[in-house]
mmCIF file of C-alpha atoms in Angstrom:
data_model
loop_
_atom_site.group_PDB
_atom_site.id
_atom_site.type_symbol
_atom_site.label_atom_id
_atom_site.label_comp_id
_atom_site.label_asym_id
_atom_site.label_seq_id
_atom_site.Cartn_x
_atom_site.Cartn_y
_atom_site.Cartn_z
ATOM 1 C CA MET A 1 -0.832 -6.357 -44.631
ATOM 2 C CA LEU A 2 0.416 -5.249 -41.278
ATOM 3 C CA ALA A 3 3.913 -6.235 -41.710
ATOM 4 C CA TRP A 4 4.308 -3.828 -44.829
ATOM 5 C CA ILE A 5 2.697 -1.083 -42.915
ATOM 6 C CA TYR A 6 5.052 -1.275 -40.345
ATOM 7 C CA ARG A 7 8.075 -1.547 -42.678
ATOM 8 C CA GLN A 8 6.672 1.737 -44.532
ATOM 9 C CA LEU A 9 6.247 3.424 -40.918
ATOM 10 C CA TRP A 10 9.598 2.802 -40.140
ATOM 11 C CA ARG A 11 10.586 4.314 -43.819
ATOM 12 C CA ALA A 12 8.850 7.229 -42.793
ATOM 13 C CA ALA A 13 9.841 7.567 -38.861
ATOM 14 C CA PRO A 14 13.067 8.469 -38.736
ATOM 15 C CA PRO A 15 12.703 12.093 -38.820
ATOM 16 C CA LEU A 16 9.586 12.181 -36.678
ATOM 17 C CA VAL A 17 11.820 10.672 -34.133
ATOM 18 C CA ARG A 18 14.344 12.926 -34.256
ATOM 19 C CA ARG A 19 12.238 15.471 -33.528
ATOM 20 C CA TYR A 20 10.606 13.677 -30.568
ATOM 21 C CA LEU A 21 14.101 13.088 -29.101
ATOM 22 C CA ARG A 22 15.191 16.930 -29.965
ATOM 23 C CA ARG A 23 11.805 17.822 -27.482
ATOM 24 C CA ARG A 24 12.921 15.110 -24.782
ATOM 25 C CA ALA A 25 16.335 16.829 -24.933
ATOM 26 C CA ARG A 26 14.959 20.692 -23.657
ATOM 27 C CA LYS A 27 14.869 18.834 -20.191
ATOM 28 C CA ASN A 28 17.276 16.193 -20.466
ATOM 29 C CA PRO A 29 20.098 16.956 -23.153
ATOM 30 C CA ALA A 30 21.299 13.505 -22.889
ATOM 31 C CA TYR A 31 18.861 12.653 -25.145
ATOM 32 C CA LEU A 32 21.316 14.435 -27.755
ATOM 33 C CA ASP A 33 24.020 12.274 -26.827
ATOM 34 C CA HIS A 34 25.530 9.066 -29.101
ATOM 35 C CA TRP A 35 22.765 9.807 -31.376
ATOM 36 C CA GLY A 36 24.291 7.952 -34.605
ATOM 37 C CA GLU A 37 23.962 5.059 -32.420
ATOM 38 C CA ARG A 38 20.221 4.999 -32.674
ATOM 39 C CA PHE A 39 20.053 5.633 -36.684
ATOM 40 C CA GLY A 40 22.197 2.280 -37.550
ATOM 41 C CA ALA A 41 25.468 4.541 -37.698
ATOM 42 C CA PRO A 42 28.705 2.100 -37.742
ATOM 43 C CA HIS A 43 29.808 1.914 -34.511
ATOM 44 C CA PRO A 44 33.444 2.588 -34.205
ATOM 45 C CA ALA A 45 34.634 -0.182 -31.961
ATOM 46 C CA PRO A 46 31.740 -2.862 -32.029
ATOM 47 C CA VAL A 47 32.695 -5.984 -29.722
ATOM 48 C CA GLN A 48 32.731 -9.471 -31.086
ATOM 49 C CA ASN A 49 30.581 -12.395 -30.304
ATOM 50 C CA PRO A 50 29.229 -11.253 -27.103
ATOM 51 C CA LEU A 51 26.915 -11.956 -24.880
ATOM 52 C CA TRP A 52 24.144 -9.119 -25.589
ATOM 53 C CA ILE A 53 21.612 -8.097 -23.175
ATOM 54 C CA HIS A 54 18.956 -5.843 -24.022
ATOM 55 C CA ALA A 55 17.421 -3.408 -21.188
ATOM 56 C CA VAL A 56 15.273 -0.936 -22.009
ATOM 57 C CA SER A 57 15.853 1.810 -19.436
ATOM 58 C CA VAL A 58 16.833 1.730 -15.367
ATOM 59 C CA GLY A 59 14.765 -0.668 -14.182
ATOM 60 C CA GLU A 60 15.230 -3.512 -17.028
ATOM 61 C CA THR A 61 19.588 -2.564 -16.661
ATOM 62 C CA ARG A 62 19.384 -3.145 -12.458
ATOM 63 C CA ALA A 63 17.136 -6.476 -13.303
ATOM 64 C CA ALA A 64 19.656 -7.771 -16.003
ATOM 65 C CA ALA A 65 22.834 -7.426 -13.953
ATOM 66 C CA PRO A 66 22.251 -10.977 -11.727
ATOM 67 C CA LEU A 67 21.338 -12.606 -15.220
ATOM 68 C CA ALA A 68 24.672 -10.926 -17.147
ATOM 69 C CA ALA A 69 26.500 -12.387 -13.685
ATOM 70 C CA ALA A 70 25.023 -15.650 -13.751
ATOM 71 C CA LEU A 71 25.711 -16.206 -17.575
ATOM 72 C CA ARG A 72 29.643 -14.952 -17.400
ATOM 73 C CA ARG A 73 30.143 -17.667 -15.081
ATOM 74 C CA ARG A 74 28.813 -20.030 -18.080
ATOM 75 C CA PHE A 75 30.683 -18.182 -20.601
ATOM 76 C CA PRO A 76 33.358 -16.944 -19.197
ATOM 77 C CA ASP A 77 35.536 -16.106 -21.995
ATOM 78 C CA ALA A 78 32.844 -13.890 -23.926
ATOM 79 C CA PRO A 79 32.450 -10.117 -23.894
ATOM 80 C CA LEU A 80 29.461 -8.237 -22.724
ATOM 81 C CA LEU A 81 27.291 -6.103 -24.678
ATOM 82 C CA ILE A 82 24.641 -4.199 -23.014
ATOM 83 C CA THR A 83 22.225 -1.835 -25.016
ATOM 84 C CA GLN A 84 19.190 0.520 -24.191
ATOM 85 C CA MET A 85 16.773 2.709 -25.252
ATOM 86 C CA THR A 86 16.900 5.822 -22.553
ATOM 87 C CA PRO A 87 20.018 8.107 -21.149
ATOM 88 C CA THR A 88 18.857 6.884 -17.752
ATOM 89 C CA GLY A 89 19.338 3.353 -18.686
ATOM 90 C CA ARG A 90 22.772 3.992 -20.208
ATOM 91 C CA ALA A 91 23.791 5.493 -17.416
ATOM 92 C CA ALA A 92 23.084 2.859 -15.047
ATOM 93 C CA ALA A 93 24.408 0.494 -17.579
ATOM 94 C CA GLU A 94 27.888 2.086 -17.539
ATOM 95 C CA SER A 95 27.751 2.012 -13.639
ATOM 96 C CA LEU A 96 26.604 -1.784 -13.216
ATOM 97 C CA PHE A 97 28.671 -3.228 -16.155
ATOM 98 C CA PRO A 98 32.304 -1.141 -16.257
ATOM 99 C CA ASP A 99 33.858 -4.070 -18.026
ATOM 100 C CA ALA A 100 30.890 -4.086 -20.954
ATOM 101 C CA GLN A 101 30.373 -2.167 -24.005
ATOM 102 C CA CYS A 102 27.072 -0.051 -23.144
ATOM 103 C CA ARG A 103 25.249 1.725 -26.218
ATOM 104 C CA TYR A 104 21.470 2.399 -27.554
ATOM 105 C CA LEU A 105 20.036 -0.159 -29.038
ATOM 106 C CA PRO A 106 19.271 1.190 -32.810
ATOM 107 C CA TYR A 107 15.244 1.586 -33.745
ATOM 108 C CA ASP A 108 13.531 -1.222 -35.320
ATOM 109 C CA LYS A 109 13.890 -0.363 -38.831
ATOM 110 C CA PRO A 110 15.137 -3.404 -41.086
ATOM 111 C CA GLU A 111 18.210 -1.628 -41.973
ATOM 112 C CA TYR A 112 19.212 -0.610 -38.534
ATOM 113 C CA VAL A 113 19.275 -3.959 -36.818
ATOM 114 C CA ALA A 114 20.936 -6.187 -40.056
ATOM 115 C CA ARG A 115 24.027 -3.309 -39.425
ATOM 116 C CA PHE A 116 23.823 -4.091 -35.606
ATOM 117 C CA LEU A 117 23.901 -7.806 -35.735
ATOM 118 C CA ALA A 118 26.633 -8.089 -38.573
ATOM 119 C CA GLU A 119 28.896 -5.445 -36.549
ATOM 120 C CA HIS A 120 28.685 -7.123 -33.325
ATOM 121 C CA ARG A 121 27.421 -11.081 -34.172
ATOM 122 C CA PRO A 122 26.341 -11.711 -30.917
ATOM 123 C CA ARG A 123 26.422 -15.366 -29.555
ATOM 124 C CA LEU A 124 23.571 -15.019 -27.859
ATOM 125 C CA GLY A 125 20.714 -12.306 -27.262
ATOM 126 C CA VAL A 126 18.365 -11.773 -24.381
ATOM 127 C CA LEU A 127 15.959 -9.121 -24.081
ATOM 128 C CA MET A 128 14.594 -8.176 -20.740
ATOM 129 C CA GLU A 129 10.849 -8.054 -19.702
ATOM 130 C CA THR A 130 8.641 -6.586 -22.509
ATOM 131 C CA GLU A 131 10.760 -5.391 -25.548
ATOM 132 C CA ILE A 132 9.415 -7.246 -28.495
ATOM 133 C CA TRP A 133 10.746 -5.742 -31.931
ATOM 134 C CA PRO A 134 9.287 -7.693 -34.968
ATOM 135 C CA HIS A 135 12.762 -6.931 -37.037
ATOM 136 C CA LEU A 136 14.987 -7.307 -34.834
ATOM 137 C CA ALA A 137 13.404 -10.689 -33.929
ATOM 138 C CA ALA A 138 13.384 -11.625 -37.653
ATOM 139 C CA ALA A 139 16.890 -10.663 -38.388
ATOM 140 C CA CYS A 140 18.207 -11.953 -35.495
ATOM 141 C CA ALA A 141 16.423 -15.803 -36.769
ATOM 142 C CA ARG A 142 18.210 -14.744 -40.298
ATOM 143 C CA ALA A 143 21.767 -14.134 -38.859
ATOM 144 C CA ASN A 144 20.902 -17.266 -36.349
ATOM 145 C CA VAL A 145 21.453 -15.610 -33.327
ATOM 146 C CA PRO A 146 19.725 -17.388 -30.499
ATOM 147 C CA LEU A 147 17.275 -15.081 -29.423
ATOM 148 C CA PHE A 148 15.438 -14.541 -25.268
ATOM 149 C CA LEU A 149 12.881 -13.315 -23.744
ATOM 150 C CA ALA A 150 14.260 -13.157 -19.753
ATOM 151 C CA ASN A 151 12.508 -11.869 -16.754
ATOM 152 C CA ALA A 152 9.211 -11.552 -19.305
ATOM 153 C CA ARG A 153 6.350 -9.746 -17.773
ATOM 154 C CA LEU A 154 2.929 -8.817 -19.949
ATOM 155 C CA SER A 155 0.111 -7.330 -17.883
ATOM 156 C CA GLU A 156 -3.709 -7.115 -19.093
ATOM 157 C CA LYS A 157 -3.515 -3.611 -20.128
ATOM 158 C CA SER A 158 -0.258 -4.403 -22.698
ATOM 159 C CA LEU A 159 -1.681 -7.349 -23.570
ATOM 160 C CA ARG A 160 -4.999 -5.605 -25.118
ATOM 161 C CA GLY A 161 -2.469 -3.265 -26.917
ATOM 162 C CA TYR A 162 0.097 -6.064 -28.135
ATOM 163 C CA ARG A 163 -3.095 -8.087 -29.614
ATOM 164 C CA LYS A 164 -3.761 -5.090 -32.190
ATOM 165 C CA ALA A 165 -0.979 -5.849 -33.824
ATOM 166 C CA ALA A 166 -0.933 -9.605 -33.201
ATOM 167 C CA ALA A 167 0.334 -10.324 -36.765
ATOM 168 C CA LEU A 168 3.690 -8.639 -36.104
ATOM 169 C CA ILE A 169 3.941 -10.068 -32.613
ATOM 170 C CA ARG A 170 2.944 -13.749 -33.176
ATOM 171 C CA PRO A 171 5.965 -14.336 -35.142
ATOM 172 C CA ALA A 172 8.408 -12.553 -32.878
ATOM 173 C CA LEU A 173 7.163 -14.457 -30.014
ATOM 174 C CA GLN A 174 7.839 -17.125 -32.534
ATOM 175 C CA SER A 175 11.206 -16.780 -32.809
ATOM 176 C CA LEU A 176 12.262 -16.957 -29.414
ATOM 177 C CA ARG A 177 14.297 -19.648 -28.715
ATOM 178 C CA GLY A 178 12.895 -19.577 -25.055
ATOM 179 C CA CYS A 179 10.569 -17.213 -22.869
ATOM 180 C CA TYR A 180 10.724 -16.711 -19.073
ATOM 181 C CA ALA A 181 8.330 -15.575 -17.730
ATOM 182 C CA GLN A 182 8.018 -14.147 -13.708
ATOM 183 C CA THR A 183 4.410 -15.513 -13.060
ATOM 184 C CA ALA A 184 2.113 -17.859 -14.390
ATOM 185 C CA ALA A 185 0.028 -15.360 -15.244
ATOM 186 C CA ASP A 186 2.616 -13.577 -17.539
ATOM 187 C CA ALA A 187 3.365 -17.176 -18.956
ATOM 188 C CA GLY A 188 -0.265 -17.648 -19.921
ATOM 189 C CA ARG A 189 -0.618 -14.115 -21.453
ATOM 190 C CA LEU A 190 2.568 -14.598 -23.303
ATOM 191 C CA LYS A 191 1.704 -17.807 -24.869
ATOM 192 C CA THR A 192 -1.951 -16.100 -25.774
ATOM 193 C CA LEU A 193 0.193 -14.162 -27.842
ATOM 194 C CA GLY A 194 2.460 -16.937 -29.376
ATOM 195 C CA ALA A 195 4.992 -17.620 -27.204
ATOM 196 C CA ALA A 196 5.556 -20.955 -28.131
ATOM 197 C CA ASP A 197 6.552 -22.507 -24.314
ATOM 198 C CA PRO A 198 6.382 -19.994 -22.055
ATOM 199 C CA VAL A 199 8.513 -21.226 -18.735
ATOM 200 C CA VAL A 200 7.739 -19.443 -14.947
ATOM 201 C CA CYS A 201 11.068 -18.949 -13.755
ATOM 202 C CA GLY A 202 10.662 -15.910 -11.127
ATOM 203 C CA ASN A 203 11.435 -12.357 -11.017
ATOM 204 C CA THR A 204 15.605 -11.345 -11.143
ATOM 205 C CA LYS A 205 14.375 -8.406 -9.462
ATOM 206 C CA TYR A 206 14.875 -10.253 -6.308
ATOM 207 C CA ASP A 207 18.572 -11.564 -7.009
ATOM 208 C CA ILE A 208 19.604 -7.723 -6.986
ATOM 209 C CA ALA A 209 21.528 -7.187 -3.517
ATOM 210 C CA PRO A 210 21.526 -3.522 -2.485
ATOM 211 C CA PRO A 211 25.156 -2.600 -3.004
ATOM 212 C CA PRO A 212 27.466 -1.953 0.018
ATOM 213 C CA GLU A 213 28.569 1.069 -1.129
ATOM 214 C CA GLN A 214 24.923 2.374 -1.382
ATOM 215 C CA LEU A 215 24.117 0.529 2.255
ATOM 216 C CA GLU A 216 27.086 2.737 3.327
ATOM 217 C CA LEU A 217 25.295 5.984 1.859
ATOM 218 C CA GLY A 218 22.561 5.262 3.156
ATOM 219 C CA ALA A 219 23.717 5.191 6.513
ATOM 220 C CA GLN A 220 25.204 8.520 6.093
ATOM 221 C CA PHE A 221 21.679 10.145 4.485
ATOM 222 C CA ARG A 222 20.500 8.753 7.752
ATOM 223 C CA ALA A 223 23.098 10.041 10.081
ATOM 224 C CA GLN A 224 21.752 13.740 8.652
ATOM 225 C CA ALA A 225 18.237 13.024 9.779
ATOM 226 C CA LEU A 226 19.317 13.539 13.513
ATOM 227 C CA GLY A 227 17.223 10.728 14.692
ATOM 228 C CA ARG A 228 13.907 11.694 12.933
ATOM 229 C CA LYS A 229 12.024 9.156 11.475
ATOM 230 C CA VAL A 230 12.464 8.985 7.326
ATOM 231 C CA LEU A 231 9.567 7.917 4.920
ATOM 232 C CA VAL A 232 11.128 7.595 1.321
ATOM 233 C CA CYS A 233 9.014 8.317 -1.460
ATOM 234 C CA GLY A 234 11.110 6.359 -4.440
ATOM 235 C CA SER A 235 10.335 6.800 -8.203
ATOM 236 C CA THR A 236 7.647 8.708 -7.983
ATOM 237 C CA ARG A 237 5.593 9.705 -11.531
ATOM 238 C CA VAL A 238 3.986 12.223 -13.512
ATOM 239 C CA TYR A 239 0.888 10.282 -15.403
ATOM 240 C CA HIS A 240 -1.585 11.677 -17.984
ATOM 241 C CA GLY A 241 -0.898 15.310 -16.292
ATOM 242 C CA GLN A 242 -0.896 13.917 -12.519
ATOM 243 C CA ASP A 243 1.632 14.851 -10.567
ATOM 244 C CA GLU A 244 1.993 11.997 -7.944
ATOM 245 C CA ALA A 245 4.756 13.967 -6.116
ATOM 246 C CA ALA A 246 2.614 16.584 -5.888
ATOM 247 C CA LEU A 247 -0.119 14.954 -4.250
ATOM 248 C CA LEU A 248 2.136 13.380 -1.793
ATOM 249 C CA LEU A 249 3.164 16.404 -0.539
ATOM 250 C CA ARG A 250 0.011 18.369 -0.331
ATOM 251 C CA ALA A 251 -0.912 15.353 2.014
ATOM 252 C CA TRP A 252 2.238 15.551 3.681
ATOM 253 C CA ARG A 253 1.386 19.367 5.086
ATOM 254 C CA GLN A 254 -0.924 17.260 7.430
ATOM 255 C CA TYR A 255 1.712 15.408 8.774
ATOM 256 C CA ALA A 256 2.322 17.295 12.327
ATOM 257 C CA VAL A 257 4.819 14.979 13.288
ATOM 258 C CA ASP A 258 8.562 15.646 13.232
ATOM 259 C CA ALA A 259 9.381 13.363 10.700
ATOM 260 C CA LEU A 260 11.780 13.808 7.213
ATOM 261 C CA LEU A 261 9.896 13.095 4.173
ATOM 262 C CA VAL A 262 12.544 12.168 1.200
ATOM 263 C CA ILE A 263 10.877 12.423 -2.323
ATOM 264 C CA VAL A 264 12.988 10.924 -5.249
ATOM 265 C CA PRO A 265 11.224 11.496 -8.919
ATOM 266 C CA ARG A 266 11.396 8.769 -10.969
ATOM 267 C CA HIS A 267 13.320 11.392 -14.207
ATOM 268 C CA PRO A 268 15.457 13.962 -13.397
ATOM 269 C CA GLU A 269 13.950 16.520 -15.796
ATOM 270 C CA ARG A 270 11.335 16.338 -12.942
ATOM 271 C CA PHE A 271 13.962 17.619 -10.490
ATOM 272 C CA ASP A 272 13.579 21.262 -10.097
ATOM 273 C CA ASP A 273 9.378 20.736 -10.741
ATOM 274 C CA VAL A 274 8.915 18.883 -7.405
ATOM 275 C CA PHE A 275 11.156 21.045 -5.964
ATOM 276 C CA GLN A 276 9.342 24.320 -6.838
ATOM 277 C CA THR A 277 6.125 22.269 -5.882
ATOM 278 C CA ALA A 278 7.147 21.706 -2.497
ATOM 279 C CA LEU A 279 8.223 25.128 -1.893
ATOM 280 C CA SER A 280 4.769 26.367 -3.135
ATOM 281 C CA LEU A 281 3.202 24.680 -0.862
ATOM 282 C CA GLY A 282 4.971 26.470 2.064
ATOM 283 C CA LEU A 283 7.024 23.301 2.735
ATOM 284 C CA ARG A 284 10.534 23.445 4.055
ATOM 285 C CA VAL A 285 12.880 21.868 1.566
ATOM 286 C CA GLN A 286 16.491 21.144 0.646
ATOM 287 C CA LYS A 287 18.286 19.189 -2.096
ATOM 288 C CA ARG A 288 20.237 16.468 -2.045
ATOM 289 C CA SER A 289 22.410 18.216 -4.622
ATOM 290 C CA GLY A 290 22.913 20.981 -2.658
ATOM 291 C CA GLY A 291 25.782 19.221 -0.782
ATOM 292 C CA GLU A 292 24.496 20.480 2.559
ATOM 293 C CA ASN A 293 23.630 18.732 5.846
ATOM 294 C CA ILE A 294 19.640 18.347 6.186
ATOM 295 C CA ALA A 295 18.661 21.129 8.811
ATOM 296 C CA PRO A 296 16.731 20.043 11.653
ATOM 297 C CA ASP A 297 13.671 21.834 10.458
ATOM 298 C CA THR A 298 13.495 20.781 6.971
ATOM 299 C CA GLN A 299 10.090 19.049 6.129
ATOM 300 C CA VAL A 300 11.247 17.372 2.737
ATOM 301 C CA TRP A 301 14.700 15.937 1.084
ATOM 302 C CA LEU A 302 14.676 16.385 -2.457
ATOM 303 C CA GLY A 303 16.505 13.344 -3.949
ATOM 304 C CA ASP A 304 17.477 14.980 -7.131
ATOM 305 C CA SER A 305 20.771 12.458 -7.951
ATOM 306 C CA MET A 306 20.502 9.325 -9.925
ATOM 307 C CA GLY A 307 21.820 6.042 -9.458
ATOM 308 C CA GLU A 308 21.297 6.708 -5.180
ATOM 309 C CA LEU A 309 17.551 4.995 -5.005
ATOM 310 C CA PHE A 310 19.042 1.965 -2.743
ATOM 311 C CA ALA A 311 20.901 4.622 -0.683
ATOM 312 C CA TYR A 312 17.643 6.321 -0.151
ATOM 313 C CA TYR A 313 15.300 3.565 1.014
ATOM 314 C CA ALA A 314 18.830 2.869 3.109
ATOM 315 C CA MET A 315 18.107 5.408 5.724
ATOM 316 C CA ALA A 316 14.251 5.180 5.478
ATOM 317 C CA ASP A 317 12.170 3.530 8.223
ATOM 318 C CA ALA A 318 9.192 3.216 5.478
ATOM 319 C CA ALA A 319 9.119 3.871 2.235
ATOM 320 C CA PHE A 320 6.262 4.608 -0.714
ATOM 321 C CA VAL A 321 6.900 2.925 -4.256
ATOM 322 C CA GLY A 322 5.965 5.858 -7.204
ATOM 323 C CA GLY A 323 3.914 5.148 -9.907
ATOM 324 C CA SER A 324 1.084 3.744 -7.829
ATOM 325 C CA LEU A 325 -0.648 6.752 -6.795
ATOM 326 C CA VAL A 326 -1.088 7.637 -10.085
ATOM 327 C CA ASP A 327 -2.398 5.038 -13.129
ATOM 328 C CA ALA A 328 1.401 3.827 -13.877
ATOM 329 C CA GLY A 329 1.704 0.513 -12.872
ATOM 330 C CA CYS A 330 4.229 0.986 -9.789
ATOM 331 C CA GLN A 331 8.029 1.200 -10.032
ATOM 332 C CA ASN A 332 10.050 -1.748 -8.577
ATOM 333 C CA ILE A 333 8.766 -2.773 -4.856
ATOM 334 C CA ILE A 334 11.329 -5.264 -4.550
ATOM 335 C CA GLU A 335 13.725 -2.366 -3.931
ATOM 336 C CA PRO A 336 12.510 -1.120 -0.749
ATOM 337 C CA LEU A 337 11.791 -4.910 0.515
ATOM 338 C CA SER A 338 15.077 -6.039 -0.572
ATOM 339 C CA CYS A 339 17.012 -3.415 1.962
ATOM 340 C CA GLY A 340 14.635 -4.323 4.662
ATOM 341 C CA VAL A 341 11.974 -1.484 4.649
ATOM 342 C CA PRO A 342 8.189 -2.379 4.979
ATOM 343 C CA ALA A 343 6.551 -0.249 1.632
ATOM 344 C CA LEU A 344 3.523 1.215 0.672
ATOM 345 C CA PHE A 345 1.667 1.173 -2.843
ATOM 346 C CA GLY A 346 -1.230 2.529 -4.339
ATOM 347 C CA PHE A 347 -3.954 1.485 -6.419
ATOM 348 C CA SER A 348 -2.355 1.006 -9.752
ATOM 349 C CA THR A 349 0.170 -2.424 -9.773
ATOM 350 C CA TYR A 350 0.086 -3.799 -13.216
ATOM 351 C CA ASN A 351 4.170 -3.664 -13.799
ATOM 352 C CA PHE A 352 4.478 -5.326 -10.253
ATOM 353 C CA ALA A 353 1.056 -7.313 -9.558
ATOM 354 C CA ALA A 354 2.314 -10.304 -8.405
ATOM 355 C CA ALA A 355 4.909 -8.679 -6.293
ATOM 356 C CA CYS A 356 2.411 -6.609 -4.855
ATOM 357 C CA ALA A 357 -0.101 -8.892 -3.893
ATOM 358 C CA GLU A 358 2.305 -10.888 -2.584
ATOM 359 C CA ALA A 359 4.213 -8.981 -0.531
ATOM 360 C CA ALA A 360 1.181 -7.397 0.845
ATOM 361 C CA ALA A 361 -0.249 -11.125 1.494
ATOM 362 C CA ALA A 362 3.120 -12.009 3.402
ATOM 363 C CA GLY A 363 3.097 -8.698 5.812
ATOM 364 C CA ALA A 364 6.113 -6.889 4.163
ATOM 365 C CA ALA A 365 4.246 -4.107 2.630
ATOM 366 C CA ARG A 366 0.537 -2.508 2.436
ATOM 367 C CA GLN A 367 -1.799 -1.143 -0.350
ATOM 368 C CA VAL A 368 -3.492 2.521 0.006
ATOM 369 C CA GLN A 369 -5.641 3.952 -2.395
ATOM 370 C CA THR A 370 -5.520 7.591 -1.867
ATOM 371 C CA PRO A 371 -3.308 10.285 -0.746
ATOM 372 C CA ASP A 372 -5.043 10.570 2.408
ATOM 373 C CA GLU A 373 -4.942 7.051 2.975
ATOM 374 C CA TRP A 374 -0.973 7.219 2.259
ATOM 375 C CA LEU A 375 -0.172 9.978 5.163
ATOM 376 C CA HIS A 376 -2.734 7.504 7.531
ATOM 377 C CA ALA A 377 -0.431 4.574 7.084
ATOM 378 C CA ALA A 378 2.481 6.055 6.664
ATOM 379 C CA GLU A 379 1.749 7.634 10.093
ATOM 380 C CA ALA A 380 0.941 4.232 11.951
ATOM 381 C CA TRP A 381 4.303 3.386 10.879
ATOM 382 C CA LEU A 382 6.225 5.784 11.842
ATOM 383 C CA ALA A 383 4.618 6.300 15.172
ATOM 384 C CA ASP A 384 4.664 2.220 16.012
ATOM 385 C CA ASP A 385 7.911 0.812 16.353
ATOM 386 C CA THR A 386 6.750 -2.807 16.644
ATOM 387 C CA LEU A 387 4.307 -2.578 14.304
ATOM 388 C CA ARG A 388 6.832 -1.565 11.505
ATOM 389 C CA THR A 389 9.729 -4.002 12.826
ATOM 390 C CA GLY A 390 7.453 -6.552 11.735
ATOM 391 C CA TYR A 391 6.562 -5.545 8.336
ATOM 392 C CA ALA A 392 10.722 -5.307 8.181
ATOM 393 C CA ALA A 393 11.015 -8.534 8.895
ATOM 394 C CA ASN A 394 8.728 -9.859 7.149
ATOM 395 C CA ALA A 395 9.880 -7.951 3.926
ATOM 396 C CA ALA A 396 13.543 -9.423 4.212
ATOM 397 C CA ALA A 397 12.067 -12.725 4.559
ATOM 398 C CA PHE A 398 10.035 -12.155 1.793
ATOM 399 C CA VAL A 399 12.534 -11.195 -0.512
ATOM 400 C CA ALA A 400 14.812 -13.906 0.638
ATOM 401 C CA ARG A 401 12.074 -16.607 -0.267
ATOM 402 C CA HIS A 402 11.647 -15.234 -4.169
ATOM 403 C CA ARG A 403 15.585 -15.208 -4.909
ATOM 404 C CA GLY A 404 17.088 -17.800 -7.152
ATOM 405 C CA ALA A 405 15.327 -16.580 -10.643
ATOM 406 C CA SER A 406 18.693 -15.410 -12.786
ATOM 407 C CA GLU A 407 20.324 -18.533 -12.241
ATOM 408 C CA ASN A 408 17.462 -20.674 -13.311
ATOM 409 C CA MET A 409 17.027 -18.783 -17.079
ATOM 410 C CA ALA A 410 20.775 -18.526 -17.126
ATOM 411 C CA ARG A 411 21.036 -22.566 -17.101
ATOM 412 C CA ARG A 412 18.166 -22.786 -19.452
ATOM 413 C CA ILE A 413 20.048 -20.350 -21.720
ATOM 414 C CA ALA A 414 23.117 -22.357 -21.350
ATOM 415 C CA GLU A 415 21.970 -25.303 -21.908
ATOM 416 C CA SER A 416 20.018 -24.248 -25.071
ATOM 417 C CA VAL A 417 22.706 -22.804 -26.898
ATOM 418 C CA THR A 418 25.197 -25.392 -25.615
ATOM 419 C CA ALA A 419 23.193 -27.901 -27.194
ATOM 420 C CA ASP A 420 23.201 -25.950 -30.847
ATOM 421 C CA ALA A 421 26.773 -26.064 -30.512
ATOM 422 C CA VAL A 422 26.467 -29.732 -29.674
ATOM 423 C CA GLY A 423 24.765 -30.278 -32.623
#
């Protein structure tokens, strides 16, 4: 019955989805681009027999990069197809994979996904993290496309939601050729939902090396700070009406020492709002997009650019990872740590629970519960070079210990696909 209801919902959903996209486009016009790809329109030049990786947005796309590289070493003659669901994810894919075909994955209407698979005839499919689409999984099974869930994670919060649709999700998970989880806890929750034999392989995000050009750009940013200490707040979020950047900016007004706060909102539609918030609080603020050097009396520098998060972290003495002082589950804490920058994070960590807990235990990061506690912790790090450099050394060592997940997953995927070919 639930499967029937789901099919009927997708018969009615496209007009509602179009309305939703038009509403999103009011702040981000890119939601109107490549419109047909989302709704099953034929692609003008679909790549054939590719390694297909689906990464919904920016974080998943970056996490896919080391896995894609490991897969391409094993399938050197296969082209690469990267699909996304968001404009920012697509932009990230086009930057990270210049020789791949990048396009939106159609929504999960049976006709849409069947046409997508018939056009491309993927050699294999890899879904990153938690992208479980029932009709897509069923269509892959019918088309004999080996489908894998890689870098898989499932929080307790998500598990509760998926359990309500277990009759849909269980067949999709059972159809997977392989399920490669980040942690034992993720594997256990996925098995509860129906994944047959989830294997703990680690997190590919530890395998992402900061690009050299981003480190160089970060050094240029750092030079503009003119010797001041720099605290970078990356990927700040708005969640259920709570504006994390505003919380941080209000707390920063109490900071009486000459240091620079860099705020990098997670979504581009937030850039202007965060700038106006800083102005309304009486803070001296500049925009990265202004192109001018950072003035000596600037208190806040707004990172209103896309694709430069590593550069912002690379300029930092210390970092705060957004999405954690509002209940959005935390953004990627591994990114600043991979730059050798110690990180603060808030109370909400369900998207990166293991990484946050392990980084804190390793002395690479520290958890705070409130904006005031964030400010006091940041003050301590910025004031004490010995304390901060100890955390920084721990951060670099922590990331180094956790590398290797991408090779592990790619090896397992290749062995499975090769076994099919031999059989």
